[in-house]
Each structure stands twice: as structure tokens, then as C-alpha cells.
Coordinates of C-alpha atoms and ligand atoms in Angstrom, one line a residue:
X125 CA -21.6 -23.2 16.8
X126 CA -22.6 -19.9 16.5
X127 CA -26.3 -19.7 14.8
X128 CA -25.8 -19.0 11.3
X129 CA -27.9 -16.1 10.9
X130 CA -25.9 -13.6 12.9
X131 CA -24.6 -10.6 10.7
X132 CA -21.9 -10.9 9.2
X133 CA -18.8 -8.0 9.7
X134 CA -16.4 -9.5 7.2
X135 CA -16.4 -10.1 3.1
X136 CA -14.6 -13.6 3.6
X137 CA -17.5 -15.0 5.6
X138 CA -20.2 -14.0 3.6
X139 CA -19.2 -14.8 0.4
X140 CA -20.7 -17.4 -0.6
X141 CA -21.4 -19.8 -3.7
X142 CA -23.8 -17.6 -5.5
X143 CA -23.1 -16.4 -8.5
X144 CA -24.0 -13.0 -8.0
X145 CA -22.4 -10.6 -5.4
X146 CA -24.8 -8.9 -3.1
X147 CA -26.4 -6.2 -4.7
X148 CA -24.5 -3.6 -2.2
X149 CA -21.2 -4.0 -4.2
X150 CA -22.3 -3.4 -7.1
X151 CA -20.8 0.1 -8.9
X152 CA -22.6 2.3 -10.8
X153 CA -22.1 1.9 -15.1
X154 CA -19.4 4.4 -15.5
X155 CA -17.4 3.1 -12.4
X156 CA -16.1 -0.2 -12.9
X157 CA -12.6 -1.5 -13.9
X158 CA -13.4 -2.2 -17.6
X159 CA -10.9 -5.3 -17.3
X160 CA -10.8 -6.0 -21.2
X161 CA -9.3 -2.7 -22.0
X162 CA -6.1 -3.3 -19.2
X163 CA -2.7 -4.2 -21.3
X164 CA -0.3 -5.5 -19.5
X165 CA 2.3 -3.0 -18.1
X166 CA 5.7 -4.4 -19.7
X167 CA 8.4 -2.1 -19.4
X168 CA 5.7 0.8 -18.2
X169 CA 7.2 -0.1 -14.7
X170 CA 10.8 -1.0 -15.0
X171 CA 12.4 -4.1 -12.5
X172 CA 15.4 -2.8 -10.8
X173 CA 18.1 -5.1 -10.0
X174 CA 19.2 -3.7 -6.2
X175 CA 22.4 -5.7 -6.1
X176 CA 24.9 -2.8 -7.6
X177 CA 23.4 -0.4 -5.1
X178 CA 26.5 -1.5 -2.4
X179 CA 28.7 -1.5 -5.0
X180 CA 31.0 0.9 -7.7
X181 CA 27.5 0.8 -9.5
X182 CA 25.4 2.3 -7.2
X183 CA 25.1 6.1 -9.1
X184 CA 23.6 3.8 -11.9
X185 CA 21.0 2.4 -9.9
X186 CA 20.4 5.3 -8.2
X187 CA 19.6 6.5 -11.4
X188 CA 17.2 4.2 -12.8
X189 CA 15.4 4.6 -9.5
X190 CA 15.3 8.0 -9.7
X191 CA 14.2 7.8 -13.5
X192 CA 11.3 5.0 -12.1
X193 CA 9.9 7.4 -9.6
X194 CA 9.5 10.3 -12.0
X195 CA 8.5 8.8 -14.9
X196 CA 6.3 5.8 -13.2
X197 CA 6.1 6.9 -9.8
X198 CA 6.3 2.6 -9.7
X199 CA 9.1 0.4 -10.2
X200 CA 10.0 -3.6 -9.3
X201 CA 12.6 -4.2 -7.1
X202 CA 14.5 -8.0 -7.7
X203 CA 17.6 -8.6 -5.6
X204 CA 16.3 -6.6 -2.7
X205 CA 18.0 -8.4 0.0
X206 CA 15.2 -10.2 1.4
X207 CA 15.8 -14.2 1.5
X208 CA 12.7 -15.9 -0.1
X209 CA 12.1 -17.8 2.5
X210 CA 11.2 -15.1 4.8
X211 CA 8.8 -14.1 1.9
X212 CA 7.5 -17.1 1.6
X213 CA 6.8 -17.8 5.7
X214 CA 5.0 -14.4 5.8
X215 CA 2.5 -15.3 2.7
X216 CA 1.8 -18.7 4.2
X217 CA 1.6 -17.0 7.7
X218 CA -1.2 -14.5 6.5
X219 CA -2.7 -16.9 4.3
X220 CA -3.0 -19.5 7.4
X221 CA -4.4 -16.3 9.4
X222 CA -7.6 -15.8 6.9
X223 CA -8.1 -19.2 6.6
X224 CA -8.8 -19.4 10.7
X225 CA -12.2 -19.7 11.2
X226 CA -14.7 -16.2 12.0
X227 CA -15.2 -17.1 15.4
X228 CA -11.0 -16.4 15.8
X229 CA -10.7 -13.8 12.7
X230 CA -13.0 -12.0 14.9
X231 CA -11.0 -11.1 17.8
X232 CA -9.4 -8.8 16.1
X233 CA -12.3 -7.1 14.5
X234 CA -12.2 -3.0 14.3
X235 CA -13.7 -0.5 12.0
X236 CA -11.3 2.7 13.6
X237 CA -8.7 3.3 11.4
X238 CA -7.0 4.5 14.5
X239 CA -6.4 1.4 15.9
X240 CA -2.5 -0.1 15.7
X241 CA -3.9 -3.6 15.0
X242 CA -7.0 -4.4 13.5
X243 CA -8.8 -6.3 11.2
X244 CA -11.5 -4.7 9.0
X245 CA -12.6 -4.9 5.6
X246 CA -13.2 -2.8 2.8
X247 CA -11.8 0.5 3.1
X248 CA -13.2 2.5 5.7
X249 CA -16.4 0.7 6.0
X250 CA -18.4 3.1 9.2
X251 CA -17.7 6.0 6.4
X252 CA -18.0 4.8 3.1
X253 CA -21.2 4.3 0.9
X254 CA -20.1 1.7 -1.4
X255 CA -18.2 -1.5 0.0
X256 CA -15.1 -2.9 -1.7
X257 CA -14.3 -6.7 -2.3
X258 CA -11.4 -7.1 0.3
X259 CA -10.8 -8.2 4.0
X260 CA -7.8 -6.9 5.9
X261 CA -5.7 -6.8 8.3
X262 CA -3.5 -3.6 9.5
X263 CA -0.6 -3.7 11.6
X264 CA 1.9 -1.4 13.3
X265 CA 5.3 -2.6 13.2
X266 CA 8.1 -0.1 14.3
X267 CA 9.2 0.3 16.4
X268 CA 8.0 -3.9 16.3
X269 CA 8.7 -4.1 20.3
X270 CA 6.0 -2.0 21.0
X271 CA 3.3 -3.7 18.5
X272 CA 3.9 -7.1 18.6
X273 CA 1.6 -8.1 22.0
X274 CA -1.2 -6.8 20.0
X275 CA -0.4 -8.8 16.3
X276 CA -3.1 -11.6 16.2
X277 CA -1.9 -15.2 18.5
X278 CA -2.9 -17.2 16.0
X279 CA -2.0 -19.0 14.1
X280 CA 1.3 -19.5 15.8
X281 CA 3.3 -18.8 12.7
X282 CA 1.9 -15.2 12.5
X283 CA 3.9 -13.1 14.7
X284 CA 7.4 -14.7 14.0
X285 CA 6.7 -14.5 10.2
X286 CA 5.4 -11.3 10.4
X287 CA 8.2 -9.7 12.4
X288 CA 11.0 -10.8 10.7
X289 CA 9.4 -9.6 7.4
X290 CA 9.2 -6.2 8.2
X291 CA 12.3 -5.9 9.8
X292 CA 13.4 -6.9 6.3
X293 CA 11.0 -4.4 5.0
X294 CA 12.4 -1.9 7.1
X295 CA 16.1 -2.1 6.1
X296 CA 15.0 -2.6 2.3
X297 CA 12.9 0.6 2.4
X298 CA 16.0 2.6 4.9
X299 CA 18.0 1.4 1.9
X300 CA 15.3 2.9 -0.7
X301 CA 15.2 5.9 0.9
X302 CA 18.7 6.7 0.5
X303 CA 18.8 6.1 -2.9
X304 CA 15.7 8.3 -3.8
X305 CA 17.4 11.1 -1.4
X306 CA 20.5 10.4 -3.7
X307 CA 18.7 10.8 -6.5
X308 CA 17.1 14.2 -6.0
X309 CA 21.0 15.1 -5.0
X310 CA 20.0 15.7 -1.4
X311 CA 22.3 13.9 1.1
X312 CA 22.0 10.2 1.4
X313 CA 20.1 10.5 4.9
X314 CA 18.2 13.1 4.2
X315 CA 14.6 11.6 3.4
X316 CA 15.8 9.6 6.7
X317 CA 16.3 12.3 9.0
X318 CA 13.2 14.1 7.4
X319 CA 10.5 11.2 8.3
X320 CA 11.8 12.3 12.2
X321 CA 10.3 9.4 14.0
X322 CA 10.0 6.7 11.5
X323 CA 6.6 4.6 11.4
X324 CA 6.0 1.5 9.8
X325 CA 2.2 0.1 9.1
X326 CA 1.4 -3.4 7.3
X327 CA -1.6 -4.7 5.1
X328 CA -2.5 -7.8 4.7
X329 CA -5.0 -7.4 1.6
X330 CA -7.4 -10.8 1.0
X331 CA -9.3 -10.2 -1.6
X332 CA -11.9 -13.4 -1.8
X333 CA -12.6 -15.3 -5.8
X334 CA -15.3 -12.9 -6.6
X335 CA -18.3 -13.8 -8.5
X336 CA -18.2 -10.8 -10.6
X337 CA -15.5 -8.9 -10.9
X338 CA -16.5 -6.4 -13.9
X339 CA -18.8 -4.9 -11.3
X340 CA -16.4 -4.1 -8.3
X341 CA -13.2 -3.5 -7.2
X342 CA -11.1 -4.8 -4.7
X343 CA -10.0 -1.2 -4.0
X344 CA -10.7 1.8 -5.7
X345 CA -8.3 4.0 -7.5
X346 CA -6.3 5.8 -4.7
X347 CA -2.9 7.2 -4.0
X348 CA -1.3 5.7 -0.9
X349 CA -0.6 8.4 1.7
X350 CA 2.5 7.3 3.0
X351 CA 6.1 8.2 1.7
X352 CA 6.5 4.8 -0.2
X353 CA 5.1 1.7 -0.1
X354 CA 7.1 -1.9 -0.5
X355 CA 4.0 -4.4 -1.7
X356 CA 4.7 -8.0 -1.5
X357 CA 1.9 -10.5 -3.7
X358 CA 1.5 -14.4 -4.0
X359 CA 1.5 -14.7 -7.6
X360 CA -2.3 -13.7 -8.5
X361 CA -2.1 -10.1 -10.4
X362 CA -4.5 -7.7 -9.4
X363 CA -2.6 -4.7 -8.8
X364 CA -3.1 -1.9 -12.0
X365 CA -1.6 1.3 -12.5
X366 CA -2.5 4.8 -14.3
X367 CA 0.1 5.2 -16.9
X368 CA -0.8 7.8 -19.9
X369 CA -4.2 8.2 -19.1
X370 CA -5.1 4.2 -19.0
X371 CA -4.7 1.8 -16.3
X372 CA -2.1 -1.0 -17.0
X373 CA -1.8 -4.5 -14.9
X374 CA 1.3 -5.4 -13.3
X375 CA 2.4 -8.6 -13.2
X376 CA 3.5 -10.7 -10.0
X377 CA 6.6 -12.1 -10.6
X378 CA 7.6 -14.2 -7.7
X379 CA 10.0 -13.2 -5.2
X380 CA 10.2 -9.5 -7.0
X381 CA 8.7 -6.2 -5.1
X382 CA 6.7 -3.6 -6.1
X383 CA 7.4 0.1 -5.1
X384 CA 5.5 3.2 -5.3
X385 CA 5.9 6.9 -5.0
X386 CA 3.4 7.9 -2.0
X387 CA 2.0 11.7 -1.1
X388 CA 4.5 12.5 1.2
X389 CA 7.2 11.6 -1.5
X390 CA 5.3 14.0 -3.5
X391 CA 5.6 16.8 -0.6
X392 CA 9.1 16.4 0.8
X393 CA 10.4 16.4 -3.3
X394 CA 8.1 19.3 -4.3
X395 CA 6.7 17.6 -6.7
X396 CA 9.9 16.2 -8.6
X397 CA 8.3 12.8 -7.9
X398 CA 4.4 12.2 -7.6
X399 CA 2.2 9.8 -6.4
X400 CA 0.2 7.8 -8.6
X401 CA -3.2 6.4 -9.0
X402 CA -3.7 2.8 -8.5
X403 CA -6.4 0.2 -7.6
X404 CA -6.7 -3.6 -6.9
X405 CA -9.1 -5.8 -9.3
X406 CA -10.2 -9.3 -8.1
X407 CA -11.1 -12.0 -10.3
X408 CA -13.2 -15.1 -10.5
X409 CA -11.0 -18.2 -10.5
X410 CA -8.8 -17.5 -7.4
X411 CA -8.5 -15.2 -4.4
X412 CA -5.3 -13.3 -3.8
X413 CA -3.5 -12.0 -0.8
X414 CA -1.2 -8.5 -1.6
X415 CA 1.1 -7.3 2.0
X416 CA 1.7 -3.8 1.1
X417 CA 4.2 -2.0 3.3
X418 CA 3.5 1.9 3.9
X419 CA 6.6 3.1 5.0
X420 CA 5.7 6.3 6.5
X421 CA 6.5 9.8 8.7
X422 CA 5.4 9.4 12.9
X423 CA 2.3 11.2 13.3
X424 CA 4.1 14.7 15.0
X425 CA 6.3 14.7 12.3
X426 CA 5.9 18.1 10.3
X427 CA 6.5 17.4 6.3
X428 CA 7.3 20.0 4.1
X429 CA 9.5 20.2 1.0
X430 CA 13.6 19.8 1.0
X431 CA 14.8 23.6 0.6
X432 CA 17.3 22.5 -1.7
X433 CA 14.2 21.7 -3.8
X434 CA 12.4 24.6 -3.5
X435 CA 13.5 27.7 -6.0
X436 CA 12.1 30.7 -8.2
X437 CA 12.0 27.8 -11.0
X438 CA 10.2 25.9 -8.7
X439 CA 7.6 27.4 -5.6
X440 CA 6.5 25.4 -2.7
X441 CA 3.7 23.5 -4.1
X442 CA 2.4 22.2 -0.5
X443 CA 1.8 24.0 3.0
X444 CA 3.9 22.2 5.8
X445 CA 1.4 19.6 7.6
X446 CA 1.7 17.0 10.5
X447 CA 1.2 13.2 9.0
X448 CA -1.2 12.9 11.5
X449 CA -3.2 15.6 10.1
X450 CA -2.8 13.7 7.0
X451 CA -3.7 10.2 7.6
X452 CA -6.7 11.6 9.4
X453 CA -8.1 13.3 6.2
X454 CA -6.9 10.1 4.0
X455 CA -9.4 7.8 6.0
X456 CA -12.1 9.9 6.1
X457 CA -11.9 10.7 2.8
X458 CA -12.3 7.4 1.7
X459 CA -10.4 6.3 -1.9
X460 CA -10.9 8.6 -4.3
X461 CA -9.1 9.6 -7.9
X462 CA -8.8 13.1 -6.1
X463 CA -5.6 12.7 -3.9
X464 CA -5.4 14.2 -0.6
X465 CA -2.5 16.5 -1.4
X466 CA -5.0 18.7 -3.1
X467 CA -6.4 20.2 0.4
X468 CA -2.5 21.3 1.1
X469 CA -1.9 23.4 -1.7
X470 CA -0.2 26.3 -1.4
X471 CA -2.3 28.9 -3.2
X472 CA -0.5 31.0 -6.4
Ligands
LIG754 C1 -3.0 -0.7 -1.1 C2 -2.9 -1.2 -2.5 C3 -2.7 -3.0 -4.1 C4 -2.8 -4.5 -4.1 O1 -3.2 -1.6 -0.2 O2 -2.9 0.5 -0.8 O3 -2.8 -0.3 -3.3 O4 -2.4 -5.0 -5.1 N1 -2.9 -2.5 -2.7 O5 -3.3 -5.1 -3.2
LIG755 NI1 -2.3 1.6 -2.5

């Protein structure tokens, strides 16, 4: 046994029993998520039945789609494609991996976000002043051949699960993809061909029961970075979403997706569609484990703005960038209401 005094590097393993959580994670009056106020989001973020998209019906739900990401920037996905058992065998699989104990979590300890695989917690905790109630774990996983050796061994579940998930993931958000492109009457592969080499990362979010959860957040208000993100939960709501002004908390229906509008969405539709704030809230009575997928450009890949979009009506609202440029400024930003985006725009 390792003596119980050594310092502790993640959230899950120094949680303990008290009812107070250190002193550390506690945010200012002013910056805490008010959880009384939070309705439930109801038709705010519409569920979108996927099935019609291979059929006769498939302007219609381009359509709502396209209606979702201007309006919400969020929508749920139900008929996606994905069996429930592979959902199912992936949530177990990560649960089962945070339930291994620290001496074993540990070996795949890292606190650079540019690592492939790596498990951390909070944001970006070597940057950040003020720690957020979460352990995770981040994986690359496309192309999967060239990720899996590093995926954690154990437990023996994990990489099987994990990589037949997100090559589900991957087909649902190809299929995605072509419908949003549809929808903004580009060509169906446009958005495809305009991520050049496609990249794929995974979060496994476990956010721990938290002793008090008026005080902190699992994560801050942010806007993902990526072009959309496909986020998978176990039944425990947590996720809320900026709609009109005030947050709203969407539910987790089992076996339905949630999917969101990132930046680069943002960029490549000049602005047609944006990226919205939204943060994670933990809660006393349960923890919860959220496996967000951020479907995203390679890092060389230079995003810009579809010319068809682009018109006297409506300028070029961003310079061209690299996503590796990007993602570099999202993590050492740290979350923040102020998106990235706003250090790309092009001036009036
Ligand atoms: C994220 C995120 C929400 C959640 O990981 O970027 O927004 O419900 N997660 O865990
Ligand atoms: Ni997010």
C-alpha cells in the first residue's frame, strides 16, 4: 500500500466523506451555477428522429437539423444508428475504468493537453487558477489503428468497448455532417472534404457526488472548440445550456444523443450556425459519467468559411486559421464565457 499521505493528482481520490469540499474549489459569490433558477430545457433543444435521414424524408430532417443548429446550436439525436448495446458496453467500460484503483488510474496520468491519451482532471489544471469538480480521461481515436496501443489496458473491457463506440461515433457524426452541409445548401460532402484530415478525440467526463455543488462546477461555461460534438451520458443530468440569456438543464434520456454546434461550425458557416455556451453541474446524491465526442479538423487543416457562404450580405467574419493554432489557444485559455473565435476576427 502506498502511504496514505502522498499528494494526491486526481479529484476521485481525494474526495472524501466530508461534507465540505476543499476550500480550493470553491467560486467566488457571483460565479456559481445558481441551480434553483435552471428550468428544464423542454422543447428549447428539440430530439430528432434520424431514421428518415436514408429515406424520401431526408430534406425534412435535414431541415429540423438545420433549424436546431441555428436556433439552439443543440439538438437530441434518437434513432441514430448506434445499437444500445454498444452504448451500454462503453458506459460500463469507462465506468469499470474509474472505479480501478489510483495506483492503476495513475498510469495514465498527464496534465499536457498535448498528449493523445491521457488522464487528467479538471480542465487544464498546470494553467488554471480555480479547479473544477471532474476527472477525465482523453483519447484519440481516428484514425483508431494508430491510438489504440496507447488507450488504457485495463480493465480489459476498455479498449474493445471503446473502439467500437467511436467507430459508431464516427459514421453517426460522417452522417451529421452531411446533413448540416445539406442544410446550409452546400454539397452533401462538403463539411467532409473541408475537415481535410479528419480527427476524432474522446472524453470520458467523471464528475465525483460532490458535497456541495452550489459552490462549483463540474466545468465552466465554455464553447467546445471542435466542429461538433456527439455527447453520450448515463442517465444523471448535468449538462445545461445558454438559451435566451438563462441556462437551461437538459435532460438524459437513455439511449438518445446530444449534439452541439462547435467553433469551427461557427467558422466554416460564417456564422449561419454558432457555437453555444454550456457547462456541466454535479450534484450531491450521485456521480455521473458524460463521453462527449469532439468531432474535429486534423491539426494542418486550414478552416475558413464555405465561399458559397460568404457575400456582400454577409463578410467573412473569421481570418483563415490552422485547428492546431486553435486548440492550442482553447487550452491555454482555459474555459471561459469569452469563446476563442473572438481572437480570429476579421476586423470591419
Ligand atoms: C465537454 C462538455 C458536458 C457534460 O466535455 O466539453 O461540455 O455534460 N461536457 O459532461
Ligand atoms: Ni463542452
Amino acid at each position: 500500500m502506498a502511504a496514505s499521505s502522498s499528494f494526491k493528482f486526481l479529484l476521485a481520490d481525494f474526495a472524501s466523506d466530508s461534507p465540505f469540499i476543499p476550500s480550493n474549489y470553491i467560486r467566488p459569490a457571483g460565479d456559481r451555477p445558481e441551480l434553483d433558477g435552471v428550468e428544464n430545457s423542454g422543447e428549447a433543444i428539440p430530439v430528432i428522429d434520424l431514421s428518415g435521414l436514408n429515406g424520401p424524408h431526408r430534406h425534412k430532417v435535414v431541415t429540423e437539423i438545420g433549424m436546431a443548429c441555428k436556433n439552439a446550436g443543440f439538438f437530441k439525436v434518437k434513432k441514430h444508428g448506434i445499437p444500445k448495446e454498444v452504448l451500454h458496453r462503453m458506459l460500463d467500460a469507462s465506468k469499470a475504468f474509474f472505479l480501478l484503483p489510483e495506483s492503476v488510474r495513475l498510469k495514465n496520468y498527464s496534465d499536457d493537453p498535448t498528449k493523445s491519451t491521457r488522464l487528467s482532471t479538471s480542465f487544464n489544471i498546470a494553467t488554471e487558477k480555480l479547479p473544477s469538480w471532474r476527472d477525465y480521461l482523453r483519447l484519440h481515436c481516428h484514425p483508431i489503428e494508430a491510438f489504440i496501443n496507447e488507450w488504457p489496458s485495463q480493465p480489459p473491457s476498455f479498449k474493445p468497448a471503446a473502439a467500437d463506440y467511436a467507430s459508431h461515433v464516427r459514421r453517426l457524426a460522417l452522417r451529421l455532417l452531411s446533413a448540416i452541409s445539406e442544410s446550409l445548401s452546400l454539397k452533401s460532402g462538403y463539411l467532409e472534404s473541408a475537415l481535410g484530415r479528419h480527427a476524432q478525440h474522446m472524453a470520458i467526463n467523471y464528475y465525483p457526488q460532490c458535497p456541495q455543488p452550489e459552490l462549483t462546477y463540474g466545468l465552466p461555461a465554455h464553447k467546445d472548440p471542435n466542429v461538433i460534438t456527439i455527447l453520450m451520458q448515463d442517465g444523471v443530468t448535468g449538462l445545461q445550456v445558454m438559451r435566451d440569456g438563462k441556462w437551461v438543464a437538459v435532460e438524459a434520456e437513455a439511449g438518445e444523443l446530444v449534439v452541439n454546434v462547435g467553433d469551427q461550425l461557427q467558422v466554416l458557416s460564417n456564422g449561419r450556425y454558432t457555437s453555444v455556451l454550456h457547462r456541466a453541474v454535479v450534484n450531491k446524491d450521485i456521480e455521473r459519467l458524460s463521453v462527449p465526442t469532439f468531432y474535429c479538423p486534423g491539426p494542418e487543416t486550414v478552416v475558413e468559411a464555405a465561399e458559397e457562404l460568404v457575400d456582400e450580405e454577409h463578410p467573412r467574419l473569421y481570418k483563415k486559421f490552422t485547428y492546431g493554432d486553435y486548440s492550442e489557444k482553447f487550452w491555454k485559455g482555459g474555459l471561459r464565457m469569452e469563446s476563442c473565435l473572438d481572437l480570429f476576427r476579421e476586423s470591419e
